[in-house]
Amino acid sequence: MKDAQEAAVQAIELRRQIHRHPETGNHEEKTSALVEETLRALGLEVSRPMGTSVVATLRGAQEGKTVAFRADMDALPVQEETDLPFKSEVPGVMHACGHDIHTAGLLGAAMVLAKHRDELKGNVKFFFQPDEEDSGGAQRMIQAGCMENPRVDAVFGAHVDPDLPTGHVGFKYGKSYAASDMFIVTIRGKGCHGASPHDGIDVIAIGAQVITAIQQIVSRRTSPTESAVVTVGAFNAGTAGNVIAQEATLRGILRTLGPEMRMKTRRMFTDTVEGICSAMGAQAEVKIIESYPGVVNWDDMVDLAKNVAEDAVGRDRIHIFDQPTMGTEDFGYFIKDVPGAYYKIGVGNPDIGAVHPIHSPHFVADEAALPTLIGVHAAIAAAYLQ
């Protein structure tokens, strides 16, 4: 960890610079320029496959496999409300999800590994990804060829966790993050005067029945040992209090764990909506918009990462999570068909106010976790390429 401690000195300065100048998804111009400059100074091969993405390749002294690491770079449209001396200087934009730590940590790992390139048997690729928070930059990076030339054999990544103490590392075998789909349901009925509801088909009443019924997808049609979320976030219909609306729209999300549960929930959702609307004389248009695929860690890759982390920080600082999160993360695209694992790095420290959840305007990540992040990344790379 000595090399990681040394690299963390520069990584902390980079993190503060990135935090001070946050940029939202697909607008990471300054951030990606700083990343590219830092990587080129290390003598790495650098490319810009799409948009503001940055890919760097460190070729070891000997031929071998290729392992990749990913860090997301984008910030959130949040007004920062911390007292950090390096708080955001951009109104309404903040690194409230720790992507500044992710980026600086991976740059630090590149510093450590570049120092030992003559000892590496194989290659290390570094993916600096834009737009994790919105439309998902991971899939577009893959489509742009980041997993090729040289072809990647395994991918690892990490996310800060304010619920873990600084310097601790957390792992989850198998299903780790949920898959996400958005839905738009349009219910078409027959408008009429509010005093004569029998002359129309009331889409608001039908929509209310739909909202109630789809909750039973989770409570009565999903096993308690499985997880799913069905949430309606918007219900819009009508413009006047004395008129029965002709059309209503429901918008929301479906969250599921694993591809089988995802398809099953979509099917139950569509059947329920269409069935109720048909029974009440209305027409339903169900549009499901596929989003992130979920993160399913590969068990052997979790084993490798966990063993390496134990050696780096000590067994007492290793956590194994029993339950997945219903949150989403587009890292799942990278390990959908290629082995890999996604782990958590603790950044929680009550002494400095690092107690708030991610996406909060008060979120603070303890940058003292950077040596751990750097050291674990670098050690995993070395172990995988042995």
Coordinates of C-alpha atoms in Angstrom, one line a residue:
M1 CA 0.0 0.0 0.0
K2 CA 3.0 2.3 0.1
D3 CA 2.8 3.0 -3.6
A4 CA -0.9 3.7 -3.2
Q5 CA -0.3 6.2 -0.3
E6 CA 2.2 8.0 -2.5
A7 CA -0.1 8.1 -5.5
A8 CA -3.0 9.3 -3.3
V9 CA -1.2 12.6 -2.7
Q10 CA -1.6 13.6 -6.3
A11 CA -5.0 11.8 -6.6
I12 CA -6.4 14.0 -3.8
E13 CA -5.3 17.1 -5.6
L14 CA -6.9 15.8 -8.8
R15 CA -10.1 14.9 -6.9
R16 CA -10.4 18.4 -5.5
Q17 CA -9.9 20.0 -8.9
I18 CA -12.6 17.7 -10.4
H19 CA -15.0 18.3 -7.4
R20 CA -14.5 22.1 -7.8
H21 CA -15.5 22.0 -11.5
P22 CA -18.2 19.3 -11.8
E23 CA -19.8 18.6 -15.2
T24 CA -23.0 16.7 -15.9
G25 CA -23.3 13.7 -18.3
N26 CA -21.8 14.1 -21.8
H27 CA -20.4 17.5 -20.8
E28 CA -17.3 16.3 -19.0
E29 CA -15.0 18.4 -21.2
K30 CA -12.6 19.7 -18.5
T31 CA -12.7 16.5 -16.5
S32 CA -11.9 14.3 -19.5
A33 CA -9.1 16.7 -20.6
L34 CA -7.6 16.5 -17.1
V35 CA -7.8 12.7 -17.2
E36 CA -6.2 12.5 -20.6
E37 CA -3.4 14.9 -19.7
T38 CA -2.7 12.8 -16.5
L39 CA -2.7 9.5 -18.4
R40 CA -0.4 10.7 -21.2
A41 CA 2.1 12.0 -18.7
L42 CA 2.3 8.4 -17.4
G43 CA 3.2 7.2 -20.9
L44 CA -0.1 5.3 -21.5
E45 CA -1.8 4.9 -24.9
V46 CA -4.8 7.1 -24.8
S47 CA -7.9 7.2 -27.1
R48 CA -11.2 9.0 -27.1
P49 CA -13.6 6.4 -28.5
M50 CA -16.8 8.5 -28.1
G51 CA -17.8 11.9 -26.8
T52 CA -16.0 12.8 -23.5
S53 CA -14.9 9.2 -22.8
V54 CA -11.3 8.4 -22.2
V55 CA -9.6 5.0 -22.6
A56 CA -6.0 4.3 -21.7
T57 CA -4.0 1.1 -22.2
L58 CA -1.0 0.2 -20.1
R59 CA 0.9 -2.6 -21.8
G60 CA 3.0 -4.9 -19.6
A61 CA 6.5 -6.1 -20.3
Q62 CA 5.1 -9.6 -21.2
E63 CA 2.2 -10.9 -23.2
G64 CA -0.8 -12.0 -21.3
K65 CA -4.5 -11.3 -20.5
T66 CA -6.1 -7.8 -20.4
V67 CA -8.0 -6.5 -17.4
A68 CA -10.0 -3.3 -17.4
F69 CA -11.1 -0.9 -14.7
R70 CA -13.9 1.6 -15.0
A71 CA -14.6 5.0 -13.3
D72 CA -17.5 7.2 -14.1
M73 CA -16.8 11.0 -14.4
D74 CA -20.2 12.8 -14.4
A75 CA -21.7 15.0 -11.7
L76 CA -25.3 15.6 -10.8
P77 CA -27.7 18.6 -11.2
V78 CA -27.6 19.3 -7.5
Q79 CA -26.8 22.6 -5.7
E80 CA -24.0 21.7 -3.3
E81 CA -24.6 22.6 0.4
T82 CA -21.4 21.6 2.1
D83 CA -18.7 23.6 3.7
L84 CA -15.8 22.0 1.8
P85 CA -13.0 24.4 0.9
F86 CA -13.1 22.9 -2.6
K87 CA -16.9 22.8 -3.0
S88 CA -18.5 23.1 -6.4
E89 CA -17.9 26.4 -8.2
V90 CA -20.6 25.6 -10.7
P91 CA -24.1 26.7 -9.7
G92 CA -26.6 23.8 -9.6
V93 CA -24.0 21.1 -10.3
M94 CA -22.3 18.9 -7.8
H95 CA -20.3 15.6 -7.4
A96 CA -23.0 14.2 -5.1
C97 CA -22.3 10.6 -6.0
G98 CA -18.6 10.3 -5.6
H99 CA -17.6 10.1 -9.2
D100 CA -14.8 12.6 -8.5
I101 CA -13.4 10.0 -6.0
H102 CA -13.9 7.2 -8.6
T103 CA -12.0 9.2 -11.3
A104 CA -9.1 10.3 -9.1
G105 CA -8.8 6.8 -7.6
L106 CA -8.5 5.1 -11.0
L107 CA -5.9 7.7 -12.0
G108 CA -4.0 6.9 -8.9
A109 CA -4.2 3.2 -9.7
A110 CA -2.8 4.0 -13.2
M111 CA 0.1 5.8 -11.5
V112 CA 0.9 2.8 -9.3
L113 CA 0.6 0.3 -12.2
A114 CA 2.6 2.4 -14.6
K115 CA 5.4 2.4 -12.1
H116 CA 5.5 -1.4 -12.2
R117 CA 4.8 -2.0 -15.9
D118 CA 7.9 -4.1 -16.3
E119 CA 6.5 -6.6 -13.8
L120 CA 3.1 -7.0 -15.5
K121 CA 2.3 -10.0 -17.6
G122 CA -0.5 -8.6 -19.8
N123 CA -2.3 -5.3 -20.2
V124 CA -4.4 -3.0 -18.1
K125 CA -7.1 -0.8 -19.6
F126 CA -8.6 2.2 -17.9
F127 CA -12.1 3.3 -18.8
F128 CA -13.2 6.8 -17.8
Q129 CA -16.9 6.9 -18.6
P130 CA -19.2 9.8 -19.1
D131 CA -22.9 9.9 -18.4
E132 CA -23.6 7.2 -15.9
E133 CA -26.3 9.1 -14.2
D134 CA -28.5 9.7 -17.2
S135 CA -28.7 7.8 -20.5
G136 CA -25.8 5.4 -19.7
G137 CA -22.4 6.0 -21.2
A138 CA -21.2 2.4 -20.6
Q139 CA -23.2 0.9 -23.4
R140 CA -22.0 3.5 -25.8
M141 CA -18.4 3.0 -24.8
I142 CA -18.7 -0.7 -25.5
Q143 CA -20.4 0.0 -28.9
A144 CA -17.5 2.4 -29.7
G145 CA -15.0 -0.5 -29.1
C146 CA -13.5 0.1 -25.7
M147 CA -13.5 -3.7 -25.0
E148 CA -11.4 -4.5 -28.0
N149 CA -7.8 -3.9 -29.2
P150 CA -6.7 -5.5 -26.9
R151 CA -9.8 -7.5 -26.1
V152 CA -10.7 -7.3 -22.4
D153 CA -10.8 -10.5 -20.4
A154 CA -12.2 -9.1 -17.2
V155 CA -13.6 -5.8 -15.9
F156 CA -13.6 -4.4 -12.3
G157 CA -15.0 -1.2 -10.8
A158 CA -15.9 0.4 -7.5
H159 CA -18.4 2.8 -6.0
V160 CA -18.1 4.9 -2.8
D161 CA -20.3 3.9 0.1
P162 CA -21.0 6.4 2.9
D163 CA -22.5 3.6 5.0
L164 CA -19.1 1.9 5.2
P165 CA -16.4 3.3 7.3
T166 CA -13.5 4.9 5.5
G167 CA -11.0 2.3 4.3
H168 CA -13.4 -0.6 4.4
V169 CA -14.3 -2.6 1.3
G170 CA -17.7 -4.3 0.6
F171 CA -18.5 -7.1 -1.8
K172 CA -21.7 -8.8 -3.0
Y173 CA -21.8 -12.1 -4.8
G174 CA -24.2 -12.5 -7.7
K175 CA -27.0 -10.0 -8.1
S176 CA -25.8 -6.7 -6.8
Y177 CA -27.8 -3.9 -8.5
A178 CA -31.3 -4.0 -10.0
A179 CA -32.2 -3.7 -13.6
S180 CA -34.3 -0.7 -14.5
D181 CA -37.1 -0.1 -17.0
M182 CA -39.2 3.0 -17.4
F183 CA -42.9 2.8 -18.4
I184 CA -45.4 5.1 -20.1
V185 CA -49.0 3.9 -20.0
T186 CA -51.5 5.8 -22.1
I187 CA -55.2 5.1 -21.3
R188 CA -57.7 6.2 -23.9
G189 CA -61.4 6.4 -23.1
K190 CA -64.3 8.6 -24.0
G191 CA -64.6 12.2 -22.7
C192 CA -67.9 13.7 -21.6
H193 CA -69.5 16.1 -19.2
G194 CA -68.8 15.4 -15.5
A195 CA -72.5 15.3 -14.8
S196 CA -73.1 12.5 -17.3
P197 CA -70.3 9.9 -16.5
H198 CA -72.4 7.1 -18.1
D199 CA -71.9 8.8 -21.5
G200 CA -68.1 8.4 -21.3
I201 CA -65.3 6.1 -20.3
D202 CA -63.6 7.5 -17.3
V203 CA -59.8 7.2 -17.7
I204 CA -59.1 8.6 -14.3
A205 CA -61.2 5.9 -12.5
I206 CA -59.6 3.3 -14.7
G207 CA -56.1 4.7 -14.1
A208 CA -56.7 4.5 -10.4
Q209 CA -57.7 0.8 -10.7
V210 CA -54.6 0.2 -12.7
I211 CA -52.3 1.8 -10.1
T212 CA -53.9 -0.3 -7.3
A213 CA -53.7 -3.5 -9.4
I214 CA -50.1 -3.3 -10.4
Q215 CA -49.0 -3.1 -6.8
Q216 CA -50.1 -6.7 -6.5
I217 CA -47.4 -7.7 -9.0
V218 CA -45.0 -7.3 -6.1
S219 CA -47.2 -8.1 -3.1
R220 CA -49.1 -11.1 -4.4
R221 CA -47.4 -12.3 -7.6
T222 CA -43.7 -12.1 -6.7
S223 CA -42.1 -14.5 -4.3
P224 CA -41.0 -12.9 -1.0
T225 CA -37.5 -14.4 -1.7
E226 CA -37.3 -12.3 -4.9
S227 CA -37.3 -8.5 -5.2
A228 CA -39.1 -6.1 -7.5
V229 CA -40.3 -2.6 -7.4
V230 CA -43.3 -1.1 -9.3
T231 CA -43.6 2.7 -8.8
V232 CA -45.9 5.2 -10.5
G233 CA -44.4 8.6 -10.3
A234 CA -46.8 10.6 -12.4
F235 CA -50.5 10.4 -13.2
N236 CA -51.8 13.0 -15.6
A237 CA -55.3 13.5 -17.0
G238 CA -57.8 16.2 -17.7
T239 CA -57.7 20.0 -17.5
A240 CA -61.1 20.9 -16.1
G241 CA -63.0 19.8 -12.9
N242 CA -66.3 19.3 -14.7
V243 CA -65.1 17.2 -17.6
I244 CA -64.3 13.5 -17.7
A245 CA -61.0 13.3 -19.5
Q246 CA -60.5 11.3 -22.7
E247 CA -56.9 10.3 -22.0
A248 CA -54.7 9.6 -19.1
T249 CA -51.0 8.9 -18.8
L250 CA -49.1 7.0 -16.1
R251 CA -45.3 7.2 -15.9
G252 CA -43.0 5.2 -13.6
I253 CA -40.3 2.6 -13.1
L254 CA -39.9 -1.1 -12.8
R255 CA -36.9 -2.4 -10.8
T256 CA -36.0 -6.1 -10.8
L257 CA -33.1 -8.5 -10.0
G258 CA -31.9 -10.8 -12.8
P259 CA -33.1 -11.2 -16.4
E260 CA -35.8 -13.8 -15.7
M261 CA -37.5 -11.6 -13.1
R262 CA -37.2 -8.6 -15.4
M263 CA -39.0 -10.3 -18.2
K264 CA -41.6 -11.8 -15.9
T265 CA -42.4 -8.4 -14.3
R266 CA -42.7 -6.7 -17.7
R267 CA -45.1 -9.4 -18.8
M268 CA -47.3 -9.2 -15.7
F269 CA -47.3 -5.4 -15.8
T270 CA -48.4 -5.3 -19.4
D271 CA -51.1 -8.0 -19.0
T272 CA -52.5 -6.3 -15.9
V273 CA -52.7 -2.8 -17.5
E274 CA -54.2 -4.1 -20.8
G275 CA -56.7 -6.4 -19.0
I276 CA -58.1 -3.8 -16.7
C277 CA -58.4 -1.2 -19.4
S278 CA -60.1 -3.7 -21.8
A279 CA -62.6 -4.8 -19.1
M280 CA -63.6 -1.2 -18.5
G281 CA -64.0 -0.4 -22.2
A282 CA -60.8 1.6 -22.6
Q283 CA -57.7 1.2 -24.8
A284 CA -54.3 0.9 -23.3
E285 CA -50.9 1.6 -24.9
V286 CA -48.0 0.3 -22.8
K287 CA -44.5 1.5 -23.6
I288 CA -41.6 0.0 -21.6
I289 CA -38.3 1.7 -22.1
E290 CA -35.4 -0.5 -21.3
S291 CA -32.7 1.1 -19.2
Y292 CA -29.8 -0.5 -17.3
P293 CA -29.4 -4.3 -17.2
G294 CA -28.5 -4.6 -13.5
V295 CA -25.2 -5.7 -12.1
V296 CA -24.6 -9.4 -11.6
N297 CA -21.1 -10.0 -10.2
W298 CA -19.2 -13.1 -11.3
D299 CA -18.5 -15.2 -8.2
D300 CA -14.9 -16.1 -9.1
M301 CA -14.1 -12.5 -9.8
V302 CA -15.6 -11.5 -6.4
D303 CA -13.4 -14.2 -4.8
L304 CA -10.3 -12.8 -6.4
A305 CA -11.1 -9.2 -5.5
K306 CA -12.0 -10.0 -1.9
N307 CA -8.9 -12.0 -1.3
V308 CA -6.8 -9.2 -2.7
A309 CA -8.6 -6.6 -0.6
E310 CA -8.2 -8.8 2.6
D311 CA -4.4 -8.7 2.0
A312 CA -4.5 -5.0 1.4
V313 CA -6.6 -3.7 4.2
G314 CA -7.1 -6.6 6.6
R315 CA -10.0 -9.1 7.0
D316 CA -11.6 -7.0 9.7
R317 CA -12.3 -4.3 7.1
I318 CA -14.0 -6.6 4.6
H319 CA -17.8 -6.7 4.4
I320 CA -19.9 -9.3 2.5
F321 CA -23.4 -7.9 1.7
D322 CA -26.3 -10.3 1.9
Q323 CA -28.8 -8.2 0.1
P324 CA -28.6 -6.4 -3.3
T325 CA -29.7 -2.8 -3.8
M326 CA -32.7 -1.8 -5.9
G327 CA -30.6 1.1 -7.2
T328 CA -29.2 1.0 -10.7
E329 CA -25.7 1.2 -12.2
D330 CA -24.7 0.9 -15.8
F331 CA -21.5 -1.0 -14.9
G332 CA -23.6 -4.0 -15.6
Y333 CA -23.1 -3.6 -19.3
F334 CA -19.4 -4.3 -18.9
I335 CA -19.8 -7.6 -17.1
K336 CA -22.9 -8.8 -18.9
D337 CA -20.8 -11.2 -21.1
V338 CA -17.3 -10.7 -19.7
P339 CA -16.2 -11.7 -16.2
G340 CA -16.0 -9.0 -13.6
A341 CA -17.0 -7.6 -10.3
Y342 CA -18.2 -4.3 -8.8
Y343 CA -17.3 -3.5 -5.1
K344 CA -17.9 -0.8 -2.6
I345 CA -15.3 1.5 -1.0
G346 CA -16.2 3.0 2.4
V347 CA -16.1 6.8 2.6
G348 CA -18.1 7.2 5.8
N349 CA -16.6 9.3 8.6
P350 CA -18.8 11.1 11.1
D351 CA -15.9 13.2 12.3
I352 CA -15.9 15.2 9.0
G353 CA -19.6 15.0 8.3
A354 CA -19.3 12.2 5.8
V355 CA -22.6 10.7 6.9
H356 CA -25.1 11.8 4.2
P357 CA -26.4 9.5 1.4
I358 CA -25.3 9.8 -2.2
H359 CA -27.2 12.3 -4.3
S360 CA -27.8 14.5 -1.2
P361 CA -26.7 18.2 -1.5
H362 CA -24.9 17.6 1.8
F363 CA -23.0 14.5 0.6
V364 CA -19.3 14.4 1.7
A365 CA -16.9 11.6 0.8
D366 CA -13.9 11.1 3.0
E367 CA -11.0 11.4 0.6
A368 CA -8.8 9.5 3.1
A369 CA -10.3 6.4 1.4
L370 CA -8.3 7.1 -1.8
P371 CA -5.3 5.0 -0.8
T372 CA -7.6 2.1 -0.3
L373 CA -9.3 2.5 -3.6
I374 CA -6.0 3.0 -5.4
G375 CA -4.4 0.1 -3.6
V376 CA -7.2 -2.4 -4.2
H377 CA -7.6 -1.5 -7.9
A378 CA -3.9 -1.9 -8.5
A379 CA -3.6 -5.1 -6.5
I380 CA -6.5 -6.7 -8.3
A381 CA -4.9 -5.9 -11.6
A382 CA -1.6 -7.4 -10.5
A383 CA -3.3 -10.5 -9.1
Y384 CA -5.5 -11.1 -12.2
L385 CA -2.5 -10.8 -14.6
Q386 CA -0.3 -13.3 -12.6

